[in-house]
């Protein structure tokens, strides 16, 4: 089984000072399959990791990229290629379920996970309405 990690999971997984770190780490510890990232989640990770207000420290985007590289260099990680232009039938179905324009990227990521036969792991509870393949992590379960 494969899970595509949302930035909301990828970020706390690598930052021990993040409020959801323990939950993300516990999820990955129990997860027996492979985990994935894509260009969108990797770029989001780099952007947010190099934002001091988000992670509580100052690091450069290149250092954030190096951290990401260390995380993704293991044998359980898989990089997923993009879907292509956001105009296909699969995307259209997800776009019809979004609550507003801020979920367009999320709908794309869910469609990408589904194409790979993967679940999409996130902390964003609103995304559960997009698809049965969305797995919402519950921080209170740690």
XYZ file of C-alpha atoms in Angstrom:
142
model
C 0.000 0.000 0.000
C 1.073 3.558 -0.723
C 0.192 6.828 0.985
C 0.768 10.270 -0.498
C 1.630 12.648 2.334
C 0.039 16.071 2.334
C 2.300 18.963 3.317
C 0.272 19.097 6.537
C 1.771 15.683 7.424
C 5.178 16.015 5.763
C 6.027 19.235 7.610
C 5.358 18.088 11.199
C 6.994 14.752 10.445
C 10.341 16.502 10.040
C 9.996 19.254 12.662
C 9.954 17.904 16.259
C 8.792 21.299 17.543
C 5.634 21.182 15.396
C 2.377 20.698 17.324
C 1.438 17.646 15.214
C 4.904 16.034 15.150
C 4.043 13.178 17.513
C 0.894 12.304 15.592
C 2.663 12.371 12.209
C 5.551 10.296 13.580
C 3.152 7.765 15.146
C 1.273 7.454 11.845
C 4.479 6.779 9.940
C 5.696 4.320 12.575
C 2.553 2.198 12.220
C 2.376 2.582 8.422
C 3.742 -0.620 6.886
C 3.727 0.436 3.247
C 5.515 2.953 1.117
C 4.966 6.692 1.352
C 5.077 9.239 -1.421
C 5.638 12.861 -2.253
C 5.234 14.803 -5.481
C 6.464 18.151 -6.794
C 3.588 20.036 -5.155
C 4.099 18.525 -1.691
C 7.879 18.849 -1.912
C 7.723 22.507 -2.939
C 5.194 23.198 -0.191
C 7.520 21.547 2.313
C 10.489 23.647 1.166
C 8.474 26.879 1.255
C 6.993 26.270 4.703
C 10.209 24.857 6.195
C 12.051 28.023 5.201
C 9.374 30.242 6.780
C 10.461 31.075 10.368
C 6.922 31.844 11.541
C 5.890 28.302 10.591
C 8.766 26.207 11.949
C 10.191 28.500 14.624
C 13.698 28.625 13.172
C 15.359 30.301 10.227
C 16.697 28.036 7.499
C 17.244 28.737 3.831
C 15.230 27.090 1.068
C 18.341 25.128 0.052
C 18.706 23.793 3.607
C 15.013 22.875 3.589
C 15.597 21.037 0.311
C 18.517 19.167 1.880
C 16.317 18.153 4.818
C 13.678 16.946 2.372
C 16.297 14.983 0.444
C 17.392 13.186 3.633
C 13.765 12.339 4.413
C 12.998 11.025 0.934
C 16.204 9.066 0.310
C 15.005 5.934 2.111
C 13.720 2.798 0.387
C 10.100 3.323 1.511
C 9.764 6.655 -0.302
C 8.316 6.937 -3.803
C 8.192 10.068 -5.941
C 4.957 10.432 -7.921
C 4.970 12.236 -11.260
C 2.360 14.901 -11.997
C -1.034 14.220 -13.567
C -0.652 16.785 -16.322
C -3.078 19.620 -17.108
C -5.955 19.911 -14.612
C -8.664 19.206 -17.164
C -9.339 15.472 -17.002
C -12.450 13.623 -15.911
C -10.883 12.507 -12.636
C -10.017 16.049 -11.645
C -13.413 17.275 -12.744
C -15.104 14.891 -10.320
C -13.008 16.167 -7.424
C -13.413 19.806 -8.412
C -17.172 19.291 -8.197
C -16.801 18.355 -4.507
C -14.486 21.115 -3.299
C -15.785 23.706 -0.870
C -13.963 26.601 -2.512
C -10.925 27.709 -4.521
C -8.503 27.028 -1.665
C -9.077 23.280 -2.167
C -8.151 23.095 -5.852
C -4.599 21.935 -5.137
C -5.901 19.463 -2.557
C -8.319 18.014 -5.116
C -5.418 17.618 -7.532
C -3.360 15.794 -4.884
C -6.258 13.460 -4.062
C -6.659 12.644 -7.770
C -2.912 12.043 -8.022
C -3.021 9.641 -5.063
C -5.983 7.793 -6.570
C -4.209 7.398 -9.891
C -1.438 5.591 -7.996
C -3.888 3.474 -5.984
C -2.769 5.333 -2.866
C -4.453 7.001 0.047
C -3.918 10.710 0.712
C -2.841 11.365 4.313
C -3.636 14.810 5.721
C -4.546 16.676 8.892
C -7.142 18.739 6.984
C -10.541 17.397 8.086
C -12.366 19.249 5.294
C -10.700 17.065 2.665
C -12.499 13.916 3.807
C -15.473 14.992 1.675
C -13.390 14.791 -1.512
C -12.859 11.031 -1.601
C -12.849 7.810 0.379
C -9.105 7.655 -0.338
C -8.480 10.615 1.996
C -7.153 9.530 5.396
C -7.441 12.311 7.983
C -4.991 12.000 10.857
C -6.402 12.854 14.279
C -3.876 14.633 16.533
C -5.899 13.732 19.623
C -5.201 10.027 19.047
C -1.587 10.302 20.246
